[in-house]
CSV table of C-alpha atoms and ligand atoms in Angstrom, one decimal:
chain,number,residue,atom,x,y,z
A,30,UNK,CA,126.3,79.7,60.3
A,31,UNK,CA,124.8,82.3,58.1
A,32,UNK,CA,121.4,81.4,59.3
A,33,UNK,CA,122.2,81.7,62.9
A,34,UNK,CA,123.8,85.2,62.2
A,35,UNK,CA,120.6,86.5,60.3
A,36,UNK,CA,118.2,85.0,63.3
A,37,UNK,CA,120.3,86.7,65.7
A,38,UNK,CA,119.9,90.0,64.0
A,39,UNK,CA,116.4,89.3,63.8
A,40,UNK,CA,116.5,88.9,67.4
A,41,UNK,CA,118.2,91.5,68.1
A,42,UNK,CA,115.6,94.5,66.5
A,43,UNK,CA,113.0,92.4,68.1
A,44,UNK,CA,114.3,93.1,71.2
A,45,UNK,CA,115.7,96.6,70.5
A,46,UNK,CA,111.8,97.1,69.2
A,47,UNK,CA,110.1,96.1,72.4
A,48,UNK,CA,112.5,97.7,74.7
A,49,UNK,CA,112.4,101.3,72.6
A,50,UNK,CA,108.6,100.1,73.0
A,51,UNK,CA,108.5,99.9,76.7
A,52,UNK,CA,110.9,103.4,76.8
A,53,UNK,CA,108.2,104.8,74.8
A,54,UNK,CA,105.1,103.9,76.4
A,55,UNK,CA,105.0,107.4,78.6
A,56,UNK,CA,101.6,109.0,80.8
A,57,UNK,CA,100.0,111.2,78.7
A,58,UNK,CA,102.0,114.1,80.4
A,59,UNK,CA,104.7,113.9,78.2
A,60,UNK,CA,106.8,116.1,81.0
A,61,UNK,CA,105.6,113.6,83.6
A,62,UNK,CA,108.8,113.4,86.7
A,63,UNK,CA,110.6,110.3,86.5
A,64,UNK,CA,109.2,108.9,89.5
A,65,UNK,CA,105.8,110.0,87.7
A,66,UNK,CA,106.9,107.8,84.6
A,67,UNK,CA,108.3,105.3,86.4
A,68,UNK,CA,105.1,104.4,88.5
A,69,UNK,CA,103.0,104.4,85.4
A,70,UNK,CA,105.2,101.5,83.6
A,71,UNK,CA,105.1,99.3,86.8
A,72,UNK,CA,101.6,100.0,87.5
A,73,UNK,CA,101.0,98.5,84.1
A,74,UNK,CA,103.8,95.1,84.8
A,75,UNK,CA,102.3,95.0,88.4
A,76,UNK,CA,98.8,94.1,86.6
A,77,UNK,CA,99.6,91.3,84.9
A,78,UNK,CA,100.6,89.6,88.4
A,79,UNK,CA,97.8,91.1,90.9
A,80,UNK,CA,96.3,93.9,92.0
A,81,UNK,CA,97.3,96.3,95.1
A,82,UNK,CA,94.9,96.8,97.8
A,83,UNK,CA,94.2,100.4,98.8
A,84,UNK,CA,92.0,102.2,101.6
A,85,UNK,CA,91.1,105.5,101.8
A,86,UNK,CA,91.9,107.2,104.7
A,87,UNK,CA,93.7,104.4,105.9
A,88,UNK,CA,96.1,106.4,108.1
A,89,UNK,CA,93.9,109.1,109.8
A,90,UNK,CA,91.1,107.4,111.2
A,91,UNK,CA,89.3,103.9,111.8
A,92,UNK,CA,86.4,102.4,113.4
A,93,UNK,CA,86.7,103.5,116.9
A,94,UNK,CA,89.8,105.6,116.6
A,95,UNK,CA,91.5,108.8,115.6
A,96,UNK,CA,94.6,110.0,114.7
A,97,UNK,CA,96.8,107.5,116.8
A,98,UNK,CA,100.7,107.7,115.2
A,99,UNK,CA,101.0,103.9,112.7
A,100,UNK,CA,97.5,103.0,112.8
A,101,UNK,CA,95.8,101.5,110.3
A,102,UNK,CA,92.8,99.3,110.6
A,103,UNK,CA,94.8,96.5,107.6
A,104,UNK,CA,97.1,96.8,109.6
A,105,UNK,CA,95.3,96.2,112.8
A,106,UNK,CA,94.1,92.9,111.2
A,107,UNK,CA,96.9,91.9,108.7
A,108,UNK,CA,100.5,93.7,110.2
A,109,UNK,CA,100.8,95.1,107.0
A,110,UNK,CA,99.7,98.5,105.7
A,111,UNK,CA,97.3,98.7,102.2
A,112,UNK,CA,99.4,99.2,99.4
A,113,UNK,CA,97.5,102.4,98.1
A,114,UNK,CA,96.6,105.1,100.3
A,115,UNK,CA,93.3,107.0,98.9
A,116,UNK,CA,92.9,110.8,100.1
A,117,UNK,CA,90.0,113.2,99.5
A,118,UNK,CA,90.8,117.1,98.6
A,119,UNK,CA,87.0,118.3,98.7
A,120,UNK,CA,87.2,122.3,100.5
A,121,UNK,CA,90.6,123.1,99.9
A,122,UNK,CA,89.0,125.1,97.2
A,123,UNK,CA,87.5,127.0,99.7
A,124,UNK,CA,90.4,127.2,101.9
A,125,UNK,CA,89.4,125.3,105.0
A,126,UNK,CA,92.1,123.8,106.9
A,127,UNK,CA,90.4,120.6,107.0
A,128,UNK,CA,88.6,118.6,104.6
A,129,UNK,CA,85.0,117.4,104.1
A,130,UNK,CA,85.8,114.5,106.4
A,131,UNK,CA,87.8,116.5,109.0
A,132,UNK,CA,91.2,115.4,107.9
A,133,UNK,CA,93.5,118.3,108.1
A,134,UNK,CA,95.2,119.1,105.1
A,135,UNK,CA,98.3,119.2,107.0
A,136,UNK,CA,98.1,116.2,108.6
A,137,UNK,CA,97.1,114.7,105.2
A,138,UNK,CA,100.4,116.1,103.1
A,139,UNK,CA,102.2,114.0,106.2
A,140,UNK,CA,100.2,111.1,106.0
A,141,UNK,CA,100.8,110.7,102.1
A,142,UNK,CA,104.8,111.4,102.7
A,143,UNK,CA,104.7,108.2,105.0
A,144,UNK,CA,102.8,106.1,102.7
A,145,UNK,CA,105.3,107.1,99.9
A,146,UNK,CA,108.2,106.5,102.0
A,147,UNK,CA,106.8,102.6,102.6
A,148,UNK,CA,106.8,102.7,98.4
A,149,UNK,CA,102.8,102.6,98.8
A,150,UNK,CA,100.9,104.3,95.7
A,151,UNK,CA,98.8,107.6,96.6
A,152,UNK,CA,95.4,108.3,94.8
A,153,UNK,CA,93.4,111.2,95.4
A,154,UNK,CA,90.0,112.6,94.8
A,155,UNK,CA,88.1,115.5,95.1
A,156,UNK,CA,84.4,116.0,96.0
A,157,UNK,CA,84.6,120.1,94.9
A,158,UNK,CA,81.6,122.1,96.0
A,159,UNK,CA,79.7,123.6,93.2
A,160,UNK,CA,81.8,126.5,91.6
A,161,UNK,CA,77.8,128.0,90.6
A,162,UNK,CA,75.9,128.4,93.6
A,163,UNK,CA,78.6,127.3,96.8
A,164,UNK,CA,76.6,124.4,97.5
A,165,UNK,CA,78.1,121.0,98.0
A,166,UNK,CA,79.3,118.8,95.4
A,167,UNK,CA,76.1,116.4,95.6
A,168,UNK,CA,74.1,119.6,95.0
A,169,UNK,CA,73.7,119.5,90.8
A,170,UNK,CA,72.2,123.1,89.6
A,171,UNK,CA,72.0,123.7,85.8
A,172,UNK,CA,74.6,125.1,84.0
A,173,UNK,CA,77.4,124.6,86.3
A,174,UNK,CA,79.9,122.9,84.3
A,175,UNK,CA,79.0,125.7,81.3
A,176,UNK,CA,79.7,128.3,84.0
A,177,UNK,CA,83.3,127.5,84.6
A,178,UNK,CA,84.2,126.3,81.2
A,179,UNK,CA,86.8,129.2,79.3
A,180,UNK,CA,83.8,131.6,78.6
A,181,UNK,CA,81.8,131.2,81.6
A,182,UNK,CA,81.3,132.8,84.5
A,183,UNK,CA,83.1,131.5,87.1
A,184,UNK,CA,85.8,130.0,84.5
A,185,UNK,CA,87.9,132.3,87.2
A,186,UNK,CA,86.5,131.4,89.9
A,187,UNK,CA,87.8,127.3,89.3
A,188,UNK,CA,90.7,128.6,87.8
A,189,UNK,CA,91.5,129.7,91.2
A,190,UNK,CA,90.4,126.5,93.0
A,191,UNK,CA,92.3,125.0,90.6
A,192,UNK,CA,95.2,126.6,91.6
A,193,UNK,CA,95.0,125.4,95.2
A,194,UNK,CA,95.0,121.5,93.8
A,195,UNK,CA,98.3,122.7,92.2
A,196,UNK,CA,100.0,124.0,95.4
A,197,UNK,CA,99.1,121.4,97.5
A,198,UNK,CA,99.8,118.6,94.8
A,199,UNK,CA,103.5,120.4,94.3
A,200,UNK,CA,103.5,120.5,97.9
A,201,UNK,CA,104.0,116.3,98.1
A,202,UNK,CA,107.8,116.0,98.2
A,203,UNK,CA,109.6,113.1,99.3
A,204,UNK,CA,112.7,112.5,101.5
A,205,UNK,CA,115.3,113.6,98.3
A,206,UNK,CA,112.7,116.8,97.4
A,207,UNK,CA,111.1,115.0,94.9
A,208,UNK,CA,107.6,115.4,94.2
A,209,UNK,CA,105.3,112.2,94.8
A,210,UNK,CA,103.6,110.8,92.1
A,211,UNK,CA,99.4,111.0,92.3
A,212,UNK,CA,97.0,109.3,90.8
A,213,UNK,CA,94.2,112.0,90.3
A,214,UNK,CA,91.2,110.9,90.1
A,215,UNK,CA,88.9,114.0,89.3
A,216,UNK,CA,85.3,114.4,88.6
A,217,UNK,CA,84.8,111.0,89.8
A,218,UNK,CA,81.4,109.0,89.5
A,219,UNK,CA,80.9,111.3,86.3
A,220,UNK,CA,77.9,108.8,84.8
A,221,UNK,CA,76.1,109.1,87.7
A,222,UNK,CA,73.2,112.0,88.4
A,223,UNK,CA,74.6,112.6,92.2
A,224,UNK,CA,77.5,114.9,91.8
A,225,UNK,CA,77.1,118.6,89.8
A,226,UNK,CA,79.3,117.3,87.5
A,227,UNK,CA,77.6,113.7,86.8
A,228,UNK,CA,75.2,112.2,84.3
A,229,UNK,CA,72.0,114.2,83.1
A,230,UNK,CA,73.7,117.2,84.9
A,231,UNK,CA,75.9,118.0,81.7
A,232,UNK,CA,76.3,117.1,78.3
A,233,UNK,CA,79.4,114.7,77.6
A,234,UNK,CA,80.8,117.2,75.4
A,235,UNK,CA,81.1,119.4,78.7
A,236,UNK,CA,82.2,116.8,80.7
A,237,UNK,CA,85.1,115.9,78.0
A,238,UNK,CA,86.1,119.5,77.9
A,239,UNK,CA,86.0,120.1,81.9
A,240,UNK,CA,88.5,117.2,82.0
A,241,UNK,CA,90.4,118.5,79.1
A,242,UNK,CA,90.8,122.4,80.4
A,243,UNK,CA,91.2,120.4,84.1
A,244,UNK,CA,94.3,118.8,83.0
A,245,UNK,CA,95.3,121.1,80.4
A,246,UNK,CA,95.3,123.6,83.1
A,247,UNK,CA,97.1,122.0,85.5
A,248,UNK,CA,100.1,120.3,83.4
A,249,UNK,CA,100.3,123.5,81.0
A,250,UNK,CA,99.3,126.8,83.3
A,251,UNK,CA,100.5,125.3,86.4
A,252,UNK,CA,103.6,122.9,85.4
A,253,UNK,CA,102.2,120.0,87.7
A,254,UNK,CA,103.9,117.0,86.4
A,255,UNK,CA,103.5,114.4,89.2
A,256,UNK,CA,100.1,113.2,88.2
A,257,UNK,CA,98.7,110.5,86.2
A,258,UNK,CA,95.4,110.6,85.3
A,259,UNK,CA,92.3,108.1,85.9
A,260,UNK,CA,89.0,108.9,83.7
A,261,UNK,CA,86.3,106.9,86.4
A,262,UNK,CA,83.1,106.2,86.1
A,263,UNK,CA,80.3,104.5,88.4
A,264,UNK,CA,78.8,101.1,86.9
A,265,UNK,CA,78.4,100.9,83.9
A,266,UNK,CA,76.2,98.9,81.4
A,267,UNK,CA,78.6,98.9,78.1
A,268,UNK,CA,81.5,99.9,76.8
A,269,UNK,CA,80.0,103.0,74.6
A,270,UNK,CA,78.1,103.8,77.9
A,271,UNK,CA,81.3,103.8,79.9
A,272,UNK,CA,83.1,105.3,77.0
A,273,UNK,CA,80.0,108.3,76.6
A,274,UNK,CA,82.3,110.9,78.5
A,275,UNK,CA,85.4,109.9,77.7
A,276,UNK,CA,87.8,113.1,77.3
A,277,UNK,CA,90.1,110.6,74.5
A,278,UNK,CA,92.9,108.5,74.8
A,279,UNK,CA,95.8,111.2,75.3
A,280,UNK,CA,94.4,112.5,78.0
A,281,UNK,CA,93.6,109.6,80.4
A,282,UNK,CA,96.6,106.9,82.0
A,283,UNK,CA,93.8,105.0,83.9
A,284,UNK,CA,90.7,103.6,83.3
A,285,UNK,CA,88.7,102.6,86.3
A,286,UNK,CA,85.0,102.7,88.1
A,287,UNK,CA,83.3,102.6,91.4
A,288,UNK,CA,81.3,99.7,92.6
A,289,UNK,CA,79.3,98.9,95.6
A,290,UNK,CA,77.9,96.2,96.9
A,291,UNK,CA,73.8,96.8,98.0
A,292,UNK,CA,73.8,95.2,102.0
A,293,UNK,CA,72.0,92.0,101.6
A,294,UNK,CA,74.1,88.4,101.3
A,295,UNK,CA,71.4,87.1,99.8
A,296,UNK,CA,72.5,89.1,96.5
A,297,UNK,CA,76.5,87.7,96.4
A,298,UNK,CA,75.5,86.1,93.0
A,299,UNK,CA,73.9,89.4,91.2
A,300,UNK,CA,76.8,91.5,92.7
A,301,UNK,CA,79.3,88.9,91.4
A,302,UNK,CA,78.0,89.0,88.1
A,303,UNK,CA,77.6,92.0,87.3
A,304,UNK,CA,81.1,92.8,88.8
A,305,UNK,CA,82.5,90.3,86.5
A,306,UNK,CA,80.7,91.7,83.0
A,307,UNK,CA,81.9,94.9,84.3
A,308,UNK,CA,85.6,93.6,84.8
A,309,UNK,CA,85.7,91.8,81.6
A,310,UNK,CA,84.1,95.1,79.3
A,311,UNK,CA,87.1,97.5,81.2
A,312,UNK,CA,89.7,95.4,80.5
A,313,UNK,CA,88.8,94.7,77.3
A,314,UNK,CA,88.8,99.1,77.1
A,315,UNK,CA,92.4,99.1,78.7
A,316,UNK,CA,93.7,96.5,76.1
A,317,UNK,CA,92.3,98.2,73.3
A,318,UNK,CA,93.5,101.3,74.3
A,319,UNK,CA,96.8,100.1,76.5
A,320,UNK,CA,95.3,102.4,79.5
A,321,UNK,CA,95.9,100.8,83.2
A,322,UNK,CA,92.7,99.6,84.3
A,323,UNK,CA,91.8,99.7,88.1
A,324,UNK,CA,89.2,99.7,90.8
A,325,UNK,CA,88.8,103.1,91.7
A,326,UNK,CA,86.5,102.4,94.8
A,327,UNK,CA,84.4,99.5,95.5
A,328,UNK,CA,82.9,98.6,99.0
A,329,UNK,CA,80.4,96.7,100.6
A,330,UNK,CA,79.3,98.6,104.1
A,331,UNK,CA,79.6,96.9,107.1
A,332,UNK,CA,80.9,93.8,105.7
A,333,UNK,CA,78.4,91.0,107.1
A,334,UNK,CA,79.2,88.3,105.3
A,335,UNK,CA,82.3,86.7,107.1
A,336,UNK,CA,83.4,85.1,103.9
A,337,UNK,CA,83.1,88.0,101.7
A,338,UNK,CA,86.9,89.1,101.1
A,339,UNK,CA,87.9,85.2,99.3
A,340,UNK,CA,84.4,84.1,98.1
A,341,UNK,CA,83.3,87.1,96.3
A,342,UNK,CA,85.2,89.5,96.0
A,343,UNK,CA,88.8,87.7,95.0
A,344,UNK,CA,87.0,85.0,93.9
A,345,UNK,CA,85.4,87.7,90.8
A,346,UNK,CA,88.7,89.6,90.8
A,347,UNK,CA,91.4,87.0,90.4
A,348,UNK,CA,89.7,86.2,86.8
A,349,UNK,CA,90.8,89.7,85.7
A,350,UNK,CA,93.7,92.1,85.3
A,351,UNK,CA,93.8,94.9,87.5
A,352,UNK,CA,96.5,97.3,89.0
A,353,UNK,CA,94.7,98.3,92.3
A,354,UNK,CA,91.4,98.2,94.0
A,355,UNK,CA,90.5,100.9,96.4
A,356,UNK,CA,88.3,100.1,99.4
A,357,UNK,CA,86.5,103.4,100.9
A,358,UNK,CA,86.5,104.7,103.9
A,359,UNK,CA,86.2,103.2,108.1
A,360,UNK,CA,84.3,106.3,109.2
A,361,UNK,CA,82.9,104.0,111.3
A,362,UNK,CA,79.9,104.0,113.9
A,363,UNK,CA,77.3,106.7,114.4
A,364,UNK,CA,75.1,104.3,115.8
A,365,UNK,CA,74.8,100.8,115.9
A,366,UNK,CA,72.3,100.9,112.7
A,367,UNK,CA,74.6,103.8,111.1
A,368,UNK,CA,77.9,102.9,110.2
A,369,UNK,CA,80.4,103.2,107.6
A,370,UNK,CA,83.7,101.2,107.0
A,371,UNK,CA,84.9,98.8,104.0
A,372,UNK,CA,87.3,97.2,105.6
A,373,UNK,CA,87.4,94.9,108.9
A,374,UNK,CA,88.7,96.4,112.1
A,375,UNK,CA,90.0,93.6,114.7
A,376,UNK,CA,87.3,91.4,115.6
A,377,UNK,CA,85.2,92.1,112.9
A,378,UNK,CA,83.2,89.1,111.3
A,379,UNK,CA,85.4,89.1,108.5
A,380,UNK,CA,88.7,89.6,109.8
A,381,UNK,CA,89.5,86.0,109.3
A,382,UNK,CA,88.8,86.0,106.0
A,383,UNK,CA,90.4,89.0,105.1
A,384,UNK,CA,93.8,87.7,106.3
A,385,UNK,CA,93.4,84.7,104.0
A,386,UNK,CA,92.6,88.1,101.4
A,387,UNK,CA,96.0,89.1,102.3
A,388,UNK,CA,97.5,85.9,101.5
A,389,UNK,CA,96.7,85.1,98.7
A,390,UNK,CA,99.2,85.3,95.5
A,391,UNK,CA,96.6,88.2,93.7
A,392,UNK,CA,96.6,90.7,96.5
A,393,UNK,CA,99.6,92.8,96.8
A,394,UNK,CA,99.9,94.9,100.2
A,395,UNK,CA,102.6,97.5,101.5
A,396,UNK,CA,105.3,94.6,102.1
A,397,UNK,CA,104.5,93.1,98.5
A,398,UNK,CA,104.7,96.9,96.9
A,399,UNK,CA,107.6,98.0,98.7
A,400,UNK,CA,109.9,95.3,97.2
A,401,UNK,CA,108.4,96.3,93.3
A,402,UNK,CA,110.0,99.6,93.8
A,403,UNK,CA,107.0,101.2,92.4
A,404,UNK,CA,109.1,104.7,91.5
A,405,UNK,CA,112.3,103.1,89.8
B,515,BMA,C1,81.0,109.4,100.8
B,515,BMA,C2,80.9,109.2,102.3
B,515,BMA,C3,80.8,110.5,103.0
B,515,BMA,C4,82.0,111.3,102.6
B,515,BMA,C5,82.2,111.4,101.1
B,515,BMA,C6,83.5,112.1,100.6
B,515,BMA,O1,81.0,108.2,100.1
B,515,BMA,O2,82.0,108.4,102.8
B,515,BMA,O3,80.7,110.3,104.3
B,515,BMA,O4,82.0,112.6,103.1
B,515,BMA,O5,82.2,110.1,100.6
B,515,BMA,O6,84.7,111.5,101.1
């Protein structure tokens, strides 16, 4: 009898410990929303089950159409909408109506409202122009990150931009006037040389700070508290390399990276194993460091191999832990050598397969996220 008492109690603070644990475990904005909070610890419990599928764009345009009311190229091929819904913010900075891939900004704010509504997840990013010299974001010039770091010269001027992410991230309210939780992905790519902000183009002490004052600047000066954050990279070779421009764990809730697939069949294995070492080291990160890790783009253009969705890519993925997986965009055709889309449209050569992709236990799509109840 007495021993049954004692292992009861002991039961008892285990399970007072995990759950005060669990109550615990907040994004590192500390004055995150509820919704905000909410969508961080299920992000985390959806992982250990599968990982959502997102699209970017999803909503606005697809191959061979624009702007049509409920379209959605997934759902075009599935019935069901992606479970994520990425949008790009690149020229609101610079106060254009529209951004770099002519989606209104208008049209966008509505677009992420009905994804939310379905209880889809919203992710954004934003391709900024460069703060130094006006040019476009994949136009590096020395010094730039120096320039608007506290100090620097145009420290005002992305101050101001800054501002602009804040009014139209505050601008996201849902049916009740709450604001919708974002994942913010800023500063994206940041290993790579391409962007001003990438690579050889700073030093990672600049790039930790930029991310710092970014955030610091937006939770602190600004009072945004509906974002989570995701530190990305491109590939990566190791975990000190991915790890080289990390801003530290309190101020990042995601860990992800972008990865493409180079447009040749022939190379399913390389991509496949390098995807996997490059699973396996990020998780292994998230673990350590009890971060959500995720796919923060990945893609392979024009999708020619009809097999693709179940043979390689879910066939890499469902060895790993993940919480989403973000495919980029269906711009679609310029001409019939130039195209761009990551996702099949109906009758594309792997349709088939990716409604067996949509099937399968690992892939969660708008029907499977609505019923986790992503903000509760
Ligand atoms: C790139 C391409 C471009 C686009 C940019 C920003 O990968 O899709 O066409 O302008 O992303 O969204």
């Amino acid at each position: 009898m007495f021993f049954c008492k004692q292992s009861t109690t002991v039961l008892f603070f285990v399970f007072l410990a995990i759950f005060s644990q669990a109550q615990n475990d907040l994004p590192v904005d500390k004055n995150a929303t509820a919704e905000t909070i909410h969508l961080y610890r299920n992000l985390k419990k959806l992982a250990d089950r599968g990982f959502m599928l997102g699209h970017q764009d999803d909503l606005a345009y697809g191959v061979g159409w624009k702007y049509v009311p409920g379209r959605s190229d997934i759902k075009d091929v599935t019935g069901d909408y992606p479970a994520l819904y990425g949008w790009e913010l690149g020229r609101i900075e610079i106060d254009h109506p529209v951004n770099l891939d002519s989606v209104p900004f208008d049209k966008m704010r509505e677009f992420i409202r009905e994804g939310y509504e379905r209880g889809g997840v919203i992710t954004i990013s934003w391709h900024l122009n460069n703060p130094l010299t006006g040019k476009t974001a994949w136009q590096p010039s020395p010094g730039t990150v120096a320039s608007i770091l506290p100090g620097g010269e145009k420290n005002d001027l992305f101050k101001s931009w800054l501002d602009k992410i804040a009014t139209f991230i505050m601008s996201l309210k849902g049916r009740h006037g709450e604001l919708i939780p974002v994942i913010f992905r800023p500063f994206h790519e940041l290993n790579g040389n391409w962007f001003w902000w990438g690579g050889k183009n700073c030093t990672p002490d600049e790039m930790k700070q930029l991310y710092r004052f970014t955030e610091t600047y937006l939770r602190d000066e600004k009072h945004v508290h509906n974002l989570l954050y995701a530190y990305n990279t491109d590939r990566f070779a190791s975990k000190e390399d991915y790890l080289e421009r990390y801003p530290g764990d309190e101020w990042v809730d995601i860990v992800g990276f972008d990865i493409y697939q180079a447009n040749n069949i022939k190379k399913n294995e390389d991509f496949m194993a390098e995807f996997d070492k490059t699973l396996t080291t990020l998780e292994n990160i998230a673990t350590e460091k009890n971060k959500i890790p995720a796919l923060t783009e990945f893609g392979y253009n024009g999708l020619p191999d009809s097999s693709w969705w179940t043979n390689v890519f879910l066939k890499t993925l469902e060895k790993h832990k993940i919480a989403y997986a973000l495919a980029w965009r269906n711009s679609g055709y310029r001409s019939q050598t130039q195209y761009e889309f990551y996702v099949p449209y109906k009758g594309q050569a792997s349709a088939n397969d990716f409604v067996k992709f949509y099937n399968a236990k690992k892939t969660f799509f708008q029907k499977d996220v609505t019923k986790e109840k992503m903000y509760q």
